[in-house]
Short mmCIF file of C-alpha atoms and ligand atoms in Angstrom, two decimals:
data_model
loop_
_atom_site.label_atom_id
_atom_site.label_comp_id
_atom_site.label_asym_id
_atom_site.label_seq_id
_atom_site.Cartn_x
_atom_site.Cartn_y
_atom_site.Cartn_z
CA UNK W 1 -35.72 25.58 1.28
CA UNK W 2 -33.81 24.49 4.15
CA UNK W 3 -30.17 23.92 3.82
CA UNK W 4 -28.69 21.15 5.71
CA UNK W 5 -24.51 21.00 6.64
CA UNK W 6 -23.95 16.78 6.78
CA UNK W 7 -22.03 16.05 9.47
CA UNK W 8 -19.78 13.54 7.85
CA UNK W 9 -19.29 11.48 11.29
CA UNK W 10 -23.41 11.46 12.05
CA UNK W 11 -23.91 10.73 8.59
CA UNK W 12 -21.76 7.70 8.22
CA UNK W 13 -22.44 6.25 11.64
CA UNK W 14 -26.07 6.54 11.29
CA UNK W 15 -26.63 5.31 7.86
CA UNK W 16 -23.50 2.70 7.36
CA UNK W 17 -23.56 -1.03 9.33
CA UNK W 18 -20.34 -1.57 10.39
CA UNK W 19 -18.32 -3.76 8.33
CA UNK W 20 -16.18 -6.69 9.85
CA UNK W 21 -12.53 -7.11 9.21
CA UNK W 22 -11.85 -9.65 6.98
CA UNK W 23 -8.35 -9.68 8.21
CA UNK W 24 -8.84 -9.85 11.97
CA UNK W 25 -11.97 -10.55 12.35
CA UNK W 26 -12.69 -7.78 14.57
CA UNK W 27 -15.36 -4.73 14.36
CA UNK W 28 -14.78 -1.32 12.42
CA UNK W 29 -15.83 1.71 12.19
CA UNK W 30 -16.69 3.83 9.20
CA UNK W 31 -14.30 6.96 8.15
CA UNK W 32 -15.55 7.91 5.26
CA UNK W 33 -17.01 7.33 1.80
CA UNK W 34 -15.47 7.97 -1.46
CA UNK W 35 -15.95 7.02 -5.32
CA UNK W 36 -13.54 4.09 -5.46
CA UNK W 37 -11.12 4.70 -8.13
CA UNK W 38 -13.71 6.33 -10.14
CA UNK W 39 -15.43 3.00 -10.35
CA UNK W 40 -17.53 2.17 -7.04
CA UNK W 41 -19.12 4.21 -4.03
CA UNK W 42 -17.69 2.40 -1.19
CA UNK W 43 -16.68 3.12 2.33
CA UNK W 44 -13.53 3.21 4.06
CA UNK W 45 -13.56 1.62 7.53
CA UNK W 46 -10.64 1.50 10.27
CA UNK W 47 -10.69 -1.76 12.22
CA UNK W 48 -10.98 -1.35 15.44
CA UNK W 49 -9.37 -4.45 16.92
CA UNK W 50 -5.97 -4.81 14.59
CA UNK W 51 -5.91 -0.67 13.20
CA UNK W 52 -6.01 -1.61 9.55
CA UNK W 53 -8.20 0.37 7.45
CA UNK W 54 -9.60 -0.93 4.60
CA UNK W 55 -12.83 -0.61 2.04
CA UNK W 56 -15.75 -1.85 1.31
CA UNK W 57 -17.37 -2.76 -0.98
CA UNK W 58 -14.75 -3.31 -3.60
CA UNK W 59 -14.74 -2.93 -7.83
CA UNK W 60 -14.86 -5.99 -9.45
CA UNK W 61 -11.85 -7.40 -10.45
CA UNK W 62 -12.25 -6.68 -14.31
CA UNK W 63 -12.58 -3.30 -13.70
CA UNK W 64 -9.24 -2.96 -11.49
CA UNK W 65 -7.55 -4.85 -14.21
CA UNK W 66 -9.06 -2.11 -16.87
CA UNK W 67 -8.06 0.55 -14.64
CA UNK W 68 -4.69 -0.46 -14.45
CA UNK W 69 -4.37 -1.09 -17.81
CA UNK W 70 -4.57 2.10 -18.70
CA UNK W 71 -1.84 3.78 -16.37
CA UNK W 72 1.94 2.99 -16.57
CA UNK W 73 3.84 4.26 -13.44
CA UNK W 74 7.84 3.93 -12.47
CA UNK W 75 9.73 5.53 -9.76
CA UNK W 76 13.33 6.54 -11.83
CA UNK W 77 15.85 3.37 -11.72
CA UNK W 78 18.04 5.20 -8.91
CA UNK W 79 15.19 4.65 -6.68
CA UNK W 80 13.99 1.70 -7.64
CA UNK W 81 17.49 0.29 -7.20
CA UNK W 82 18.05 1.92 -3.80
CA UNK W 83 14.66 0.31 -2.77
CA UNK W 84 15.40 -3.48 -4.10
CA UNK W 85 19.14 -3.21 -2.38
CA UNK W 86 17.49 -2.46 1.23
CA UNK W 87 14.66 -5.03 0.48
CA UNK W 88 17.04 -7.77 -0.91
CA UNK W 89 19.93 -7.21 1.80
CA UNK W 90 17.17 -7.06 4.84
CA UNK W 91 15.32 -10.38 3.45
CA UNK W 92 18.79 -12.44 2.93
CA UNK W 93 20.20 -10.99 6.34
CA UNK W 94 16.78 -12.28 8.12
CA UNK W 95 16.86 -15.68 6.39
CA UNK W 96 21.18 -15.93 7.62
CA UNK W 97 19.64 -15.67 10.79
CA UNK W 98 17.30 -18.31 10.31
CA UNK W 99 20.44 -20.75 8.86
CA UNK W 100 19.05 -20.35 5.21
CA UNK W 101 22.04 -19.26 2.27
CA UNK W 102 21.17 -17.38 -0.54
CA UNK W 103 22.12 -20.24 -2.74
CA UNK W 104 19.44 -22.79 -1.52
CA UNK W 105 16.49 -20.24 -2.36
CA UNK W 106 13.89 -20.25 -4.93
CA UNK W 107 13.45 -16.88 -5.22
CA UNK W 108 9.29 -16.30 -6.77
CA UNK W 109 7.81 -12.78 -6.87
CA UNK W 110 4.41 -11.57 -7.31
CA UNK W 111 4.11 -7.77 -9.09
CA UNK W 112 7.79 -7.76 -9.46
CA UNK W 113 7.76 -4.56 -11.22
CA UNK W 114 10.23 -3.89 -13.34
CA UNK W 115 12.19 -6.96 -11.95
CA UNK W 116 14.79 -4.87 -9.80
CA UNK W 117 14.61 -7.46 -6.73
CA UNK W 118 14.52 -10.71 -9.10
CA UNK W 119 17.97 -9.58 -10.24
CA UNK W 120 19.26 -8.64 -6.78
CA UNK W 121 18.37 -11.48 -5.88
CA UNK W 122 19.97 -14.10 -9.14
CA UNK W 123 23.03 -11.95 -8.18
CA UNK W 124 23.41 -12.44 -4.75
CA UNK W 125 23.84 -16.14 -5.68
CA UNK W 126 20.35 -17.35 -5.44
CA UNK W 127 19.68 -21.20 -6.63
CA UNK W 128 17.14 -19.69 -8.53
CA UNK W 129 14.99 -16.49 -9.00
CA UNK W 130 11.88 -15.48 -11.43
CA UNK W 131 9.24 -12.71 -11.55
CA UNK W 132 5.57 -12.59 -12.60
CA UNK W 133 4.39 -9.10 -13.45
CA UNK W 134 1.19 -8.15 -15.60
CA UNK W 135 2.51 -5.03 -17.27
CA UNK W 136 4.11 -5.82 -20.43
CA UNK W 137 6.41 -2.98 -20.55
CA UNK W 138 7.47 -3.69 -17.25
CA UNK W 139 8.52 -6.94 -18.17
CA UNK W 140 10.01 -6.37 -21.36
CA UNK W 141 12.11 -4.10 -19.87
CA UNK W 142 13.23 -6.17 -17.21
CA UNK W 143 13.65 -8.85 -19.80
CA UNK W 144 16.13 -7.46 -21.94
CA UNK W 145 17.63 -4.90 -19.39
CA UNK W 146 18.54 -7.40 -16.63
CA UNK W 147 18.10 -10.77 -18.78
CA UNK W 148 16.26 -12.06 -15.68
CA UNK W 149 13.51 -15.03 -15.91
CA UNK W 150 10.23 -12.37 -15.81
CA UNK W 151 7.04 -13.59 -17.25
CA UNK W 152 4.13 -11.64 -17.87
CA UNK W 153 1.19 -12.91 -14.88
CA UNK W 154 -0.41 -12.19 -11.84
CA UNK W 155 -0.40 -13.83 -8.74
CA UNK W 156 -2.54 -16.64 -10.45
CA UNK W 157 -0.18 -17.51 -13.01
CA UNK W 158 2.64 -18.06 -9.91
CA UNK W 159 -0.07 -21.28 -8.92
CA UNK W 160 0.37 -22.57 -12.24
CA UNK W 161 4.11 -22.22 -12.73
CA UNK W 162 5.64 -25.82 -13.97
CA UNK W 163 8.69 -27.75 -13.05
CA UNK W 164 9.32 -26.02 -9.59
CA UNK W 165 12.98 -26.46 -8.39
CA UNK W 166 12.70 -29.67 -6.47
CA UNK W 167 15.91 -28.89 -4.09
CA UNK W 168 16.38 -25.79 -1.75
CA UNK W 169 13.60 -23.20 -0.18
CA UNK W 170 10.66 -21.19 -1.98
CA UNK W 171 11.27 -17.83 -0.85
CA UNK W 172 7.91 -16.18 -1.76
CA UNK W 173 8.12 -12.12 -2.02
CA UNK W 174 4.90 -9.86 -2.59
CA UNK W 175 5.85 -6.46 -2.29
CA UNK W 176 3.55 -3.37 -2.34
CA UNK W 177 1.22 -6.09 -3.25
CA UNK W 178 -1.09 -7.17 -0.59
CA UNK W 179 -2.99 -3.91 -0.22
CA UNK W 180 -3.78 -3.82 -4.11
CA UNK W 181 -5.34 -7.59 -3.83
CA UNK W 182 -9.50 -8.15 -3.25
CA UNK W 183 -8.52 -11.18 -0.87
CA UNK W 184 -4.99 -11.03 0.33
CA UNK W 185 -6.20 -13.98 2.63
CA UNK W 186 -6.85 -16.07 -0.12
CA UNK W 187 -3.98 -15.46 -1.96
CA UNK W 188 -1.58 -16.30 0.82
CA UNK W 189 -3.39 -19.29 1.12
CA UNK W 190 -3.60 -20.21 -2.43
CA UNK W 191 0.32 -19.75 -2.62
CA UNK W 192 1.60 -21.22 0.62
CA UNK W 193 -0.57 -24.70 -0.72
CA UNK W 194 1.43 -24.33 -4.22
CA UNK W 195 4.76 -23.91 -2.76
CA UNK W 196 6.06 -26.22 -0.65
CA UNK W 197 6.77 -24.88 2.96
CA UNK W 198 7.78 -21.49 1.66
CA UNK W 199 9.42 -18.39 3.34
CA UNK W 200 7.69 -15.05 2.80
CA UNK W 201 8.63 -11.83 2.25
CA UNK W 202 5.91 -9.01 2.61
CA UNK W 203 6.44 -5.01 2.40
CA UNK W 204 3.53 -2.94 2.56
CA UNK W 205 2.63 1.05 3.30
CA UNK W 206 2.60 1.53 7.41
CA UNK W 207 -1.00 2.21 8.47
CA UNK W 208 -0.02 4.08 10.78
CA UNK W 209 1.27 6.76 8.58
CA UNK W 210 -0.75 5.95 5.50
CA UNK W 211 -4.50 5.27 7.57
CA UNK W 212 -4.61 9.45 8.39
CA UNK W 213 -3.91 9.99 4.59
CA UNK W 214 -6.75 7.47 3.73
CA UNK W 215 -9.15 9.04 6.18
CA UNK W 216 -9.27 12.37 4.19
CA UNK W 217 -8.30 11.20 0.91
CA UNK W 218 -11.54 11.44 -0.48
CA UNK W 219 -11.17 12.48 -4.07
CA UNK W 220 -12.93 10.20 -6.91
CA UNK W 221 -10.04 8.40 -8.85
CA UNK W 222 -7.21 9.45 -6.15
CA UNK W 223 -4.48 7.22 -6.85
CA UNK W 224 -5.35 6.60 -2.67
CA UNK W 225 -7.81 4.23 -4.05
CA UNK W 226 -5.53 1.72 -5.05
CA UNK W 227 -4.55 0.70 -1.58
CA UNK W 228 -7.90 -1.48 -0.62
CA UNK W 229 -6.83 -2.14 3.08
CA UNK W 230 -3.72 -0.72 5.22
CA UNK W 231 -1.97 -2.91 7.42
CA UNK W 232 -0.53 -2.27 11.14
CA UNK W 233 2.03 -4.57 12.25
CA UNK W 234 -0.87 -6.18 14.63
CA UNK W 235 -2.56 -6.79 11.39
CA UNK W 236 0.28 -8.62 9.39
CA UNK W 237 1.21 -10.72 12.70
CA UNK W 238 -2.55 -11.62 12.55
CA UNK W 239 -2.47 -12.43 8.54
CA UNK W 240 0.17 -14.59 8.48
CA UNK W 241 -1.42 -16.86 11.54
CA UNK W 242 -4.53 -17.20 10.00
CA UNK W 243 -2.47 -18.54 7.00
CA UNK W 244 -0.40 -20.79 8.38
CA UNK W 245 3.30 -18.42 8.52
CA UNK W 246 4.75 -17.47 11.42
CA UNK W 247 7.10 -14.09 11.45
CA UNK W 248 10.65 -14.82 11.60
CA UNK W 249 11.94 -10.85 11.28
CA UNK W 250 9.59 -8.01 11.12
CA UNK W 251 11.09 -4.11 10.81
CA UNK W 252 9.98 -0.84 10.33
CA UNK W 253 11.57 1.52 7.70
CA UNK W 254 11.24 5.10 6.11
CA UNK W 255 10.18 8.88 7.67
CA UNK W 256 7.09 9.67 9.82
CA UNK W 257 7.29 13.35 7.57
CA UNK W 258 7.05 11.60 4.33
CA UNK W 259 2.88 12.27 4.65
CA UNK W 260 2.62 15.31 6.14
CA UNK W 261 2.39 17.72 3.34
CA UNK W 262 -0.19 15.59 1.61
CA UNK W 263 -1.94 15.65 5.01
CA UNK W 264 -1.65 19.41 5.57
CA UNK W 265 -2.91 19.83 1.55
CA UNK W 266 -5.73 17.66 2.40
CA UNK W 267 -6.53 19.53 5.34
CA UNK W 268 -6.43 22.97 4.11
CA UNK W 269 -9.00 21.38 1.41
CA UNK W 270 -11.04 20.12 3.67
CA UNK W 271 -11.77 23.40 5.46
CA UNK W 272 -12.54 25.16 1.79
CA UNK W 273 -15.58 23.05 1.39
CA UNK W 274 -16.64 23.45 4.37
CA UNK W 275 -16.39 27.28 4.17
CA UNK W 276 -17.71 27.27 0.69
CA UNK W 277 -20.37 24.82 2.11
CA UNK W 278 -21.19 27.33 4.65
CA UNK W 279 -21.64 30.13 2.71
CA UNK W 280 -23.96 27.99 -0.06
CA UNK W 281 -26.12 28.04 3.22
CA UNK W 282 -26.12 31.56 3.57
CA UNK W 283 -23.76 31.80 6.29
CA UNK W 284 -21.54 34.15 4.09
CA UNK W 285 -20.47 37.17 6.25
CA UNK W 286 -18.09 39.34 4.58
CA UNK W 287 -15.84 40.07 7.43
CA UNK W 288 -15.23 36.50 8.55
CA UNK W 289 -15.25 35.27 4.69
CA UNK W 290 -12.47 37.60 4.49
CA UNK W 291 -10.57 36.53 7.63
CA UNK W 292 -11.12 33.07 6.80
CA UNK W 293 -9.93 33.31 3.35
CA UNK W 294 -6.58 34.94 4.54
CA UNK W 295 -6.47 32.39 6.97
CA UNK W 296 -6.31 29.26 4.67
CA UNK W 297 -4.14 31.55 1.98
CA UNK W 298 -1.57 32.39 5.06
CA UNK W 299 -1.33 28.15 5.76
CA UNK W 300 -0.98 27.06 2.35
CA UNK W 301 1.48 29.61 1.76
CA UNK W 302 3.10 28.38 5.20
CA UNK W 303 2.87 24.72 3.85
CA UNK W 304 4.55 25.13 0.84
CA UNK W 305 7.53 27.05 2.30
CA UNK W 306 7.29 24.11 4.56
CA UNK W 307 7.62 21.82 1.81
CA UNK W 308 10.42 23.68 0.08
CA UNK W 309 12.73 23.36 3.45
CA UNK W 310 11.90 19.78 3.95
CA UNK W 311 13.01 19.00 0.48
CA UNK W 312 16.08 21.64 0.52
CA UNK W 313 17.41 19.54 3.81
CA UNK W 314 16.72 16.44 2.09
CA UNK W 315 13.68 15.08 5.09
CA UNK W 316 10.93 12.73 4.29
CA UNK W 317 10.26 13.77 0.38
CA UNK W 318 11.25 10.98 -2.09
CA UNK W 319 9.40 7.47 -2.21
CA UNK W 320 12.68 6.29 -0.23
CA UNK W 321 10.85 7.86 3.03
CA UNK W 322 7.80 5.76 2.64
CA UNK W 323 6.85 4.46 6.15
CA UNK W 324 6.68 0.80 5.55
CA UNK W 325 6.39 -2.58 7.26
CA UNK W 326 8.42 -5.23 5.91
CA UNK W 327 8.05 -8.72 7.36
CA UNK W 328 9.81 -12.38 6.25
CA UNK W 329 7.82 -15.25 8.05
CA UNK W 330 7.97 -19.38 7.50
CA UNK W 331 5.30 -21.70 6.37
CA UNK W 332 4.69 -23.94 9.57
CA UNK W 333 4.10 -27.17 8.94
CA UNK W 334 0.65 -28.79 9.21
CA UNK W 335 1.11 -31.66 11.22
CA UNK W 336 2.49 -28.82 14.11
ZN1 ZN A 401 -8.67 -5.99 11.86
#
């Protein structure tokens, strides 16, 4: 029996079409393929036009819904707080600048969470502010904790929301959203016709941070898997044109370490299966098992002292680190 070592790259150039990207438009190229969540085999592709990775093809929507269903996540209130304060002073200090005060906006969230930027934002003065969220606990939290207008929804139940506030702006805000949605295209679309002329405010994961992570991320039912595309700040510039916004303020934020020990983990994992690989061919040679085996036990030793100083000096190690791209852009009119 012969035993064959895929090359990973070969493999998925040879037997994979390239996939367009449904964000650009442009051409991709495959990276890798993974079980999806646990639910789908599906490949991850990195456009090669805008830099936004994303996959293909995608679990139905019923099964995403299931999957969440079943796990209930929070970040402690300190940082949840923390992160709503820098999102909620950066979006009303970008729409100053644009001559809009807090108390003329509508504030409307999609996945508000736990509703930390809805009340940031009713207390900064806003005309007025709700949340849609589809975890219950989240929402009865926010609910009785904060007293703030949250309902229970997805980004569906924003279209069907009655008696919109006929005076003032629609500030829309999706955030950590867009890269969980099947067509964030469509959604943009959907809610820019609902609301009239609305301001948007977007923060999502920085590709180019995140994209390396995604590329070796392989593991079935990696929590990876949630993020179905990646965005570069090419790729939100190109987004909101093809949906009618154009960017008023766009900023980076966070620390370009916050990855790197999940990329060094990933790594060092990597190169096991390959050397276990190997030696399932009969390539095992005691000496250089043994030098390689001391190698990889010397970095991961090496990476989590690494780790430990990182986090002792405070660097790149809570969710406050996250590279992201946050962006606040303006319906234009269609008549212009
Ligand atoms: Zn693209």
């Amino acid at each position: 029996m012969v035993c064959e070592k895929p090359d990973q790259s070969i493999e998925l150039n040879s037997v994979l079409h390239q996939q367009k990207c449904n964000l650009c438009g442009g051409s991709s190229t495959p990276v890798n393929t993974l079980f999806l969540l646990g639910l789908i085999n599906c490949t991850t592709y990195k456009c090669d036009n805008c830099g936004a990775f994303f996959r293909f093809p995608l679990p139905n929507e019923q099964a995403v819904a299931q999957y969440y269903a079943s796990r209930y996540f929070r970040y402690s209130d300190k940082i949840e707080r923390t992160m709503a304060e820098r999102q909620g002073q950066w979006i009303l200090q970008a729409l100053k600048q644009d001559g809009i005060a807090s108390d003329t906006v509508n504030y409307v969230e999609v996945g508000a969470g736990r509703g930390w930027l809805v009340s940031f934002m009713q207390n900064q003065g806003t005309a007025s502010a709700v949340g849609y969220e589809p975890d219950s606990a989240s929402v009865a939290w926010g609910q009785n904790t904060f007293g703030i207008d949250l309902q229970k929804g997805s980004w569906m139940d924003a279209l069907q929301s009655e008696d919109l506030p006929k005076k003032g702006v629609f500030l829309l805000s999706l955030v950590h959203v867009l890269e969980h949605l099947h067509s964030p295209l469509e959604v943009l679309q959907e809610l820019k016709k609902c609301y009239h002329d609305p301001y948007i405010f977007i923060e999502v994961p920085d590709a180019r941070y995140e994209g390396p992570v995604m590329e070796l991320d392989t593991f079935p039912k990696s929590s990876m898997g949630q993020h179905f595309w990646s965005f570069t700040e090419q790729t939100l510039s190109v987004v909101l044109k093809r949906t009618g916004f154009s960017v008023i303020a766009m900023e980076k934020d966070g620390d370009f370490r916050f990855w790197n020990n999940r990329l060094t983990t990933l790594r060092i994992w990597k190169d096991i299966t390959d050397l276990y690989r190997g030696w399932n061919c009969n390539e095992f040679n005691l000496k250089q098992g043994a030098i390689s085996s001391l190698t990889i036990l010397c970095r991961c030793l090496f990476a989590g002292l690494k780790t430990r100083m990182l986090r002792l000096q405070g660097h790149g190690c809570n969710r406050l680190d996250l590279p992201i791209i946050r962006v606040l852009a303006k319906a234009v009119p269609p008549s212009l």
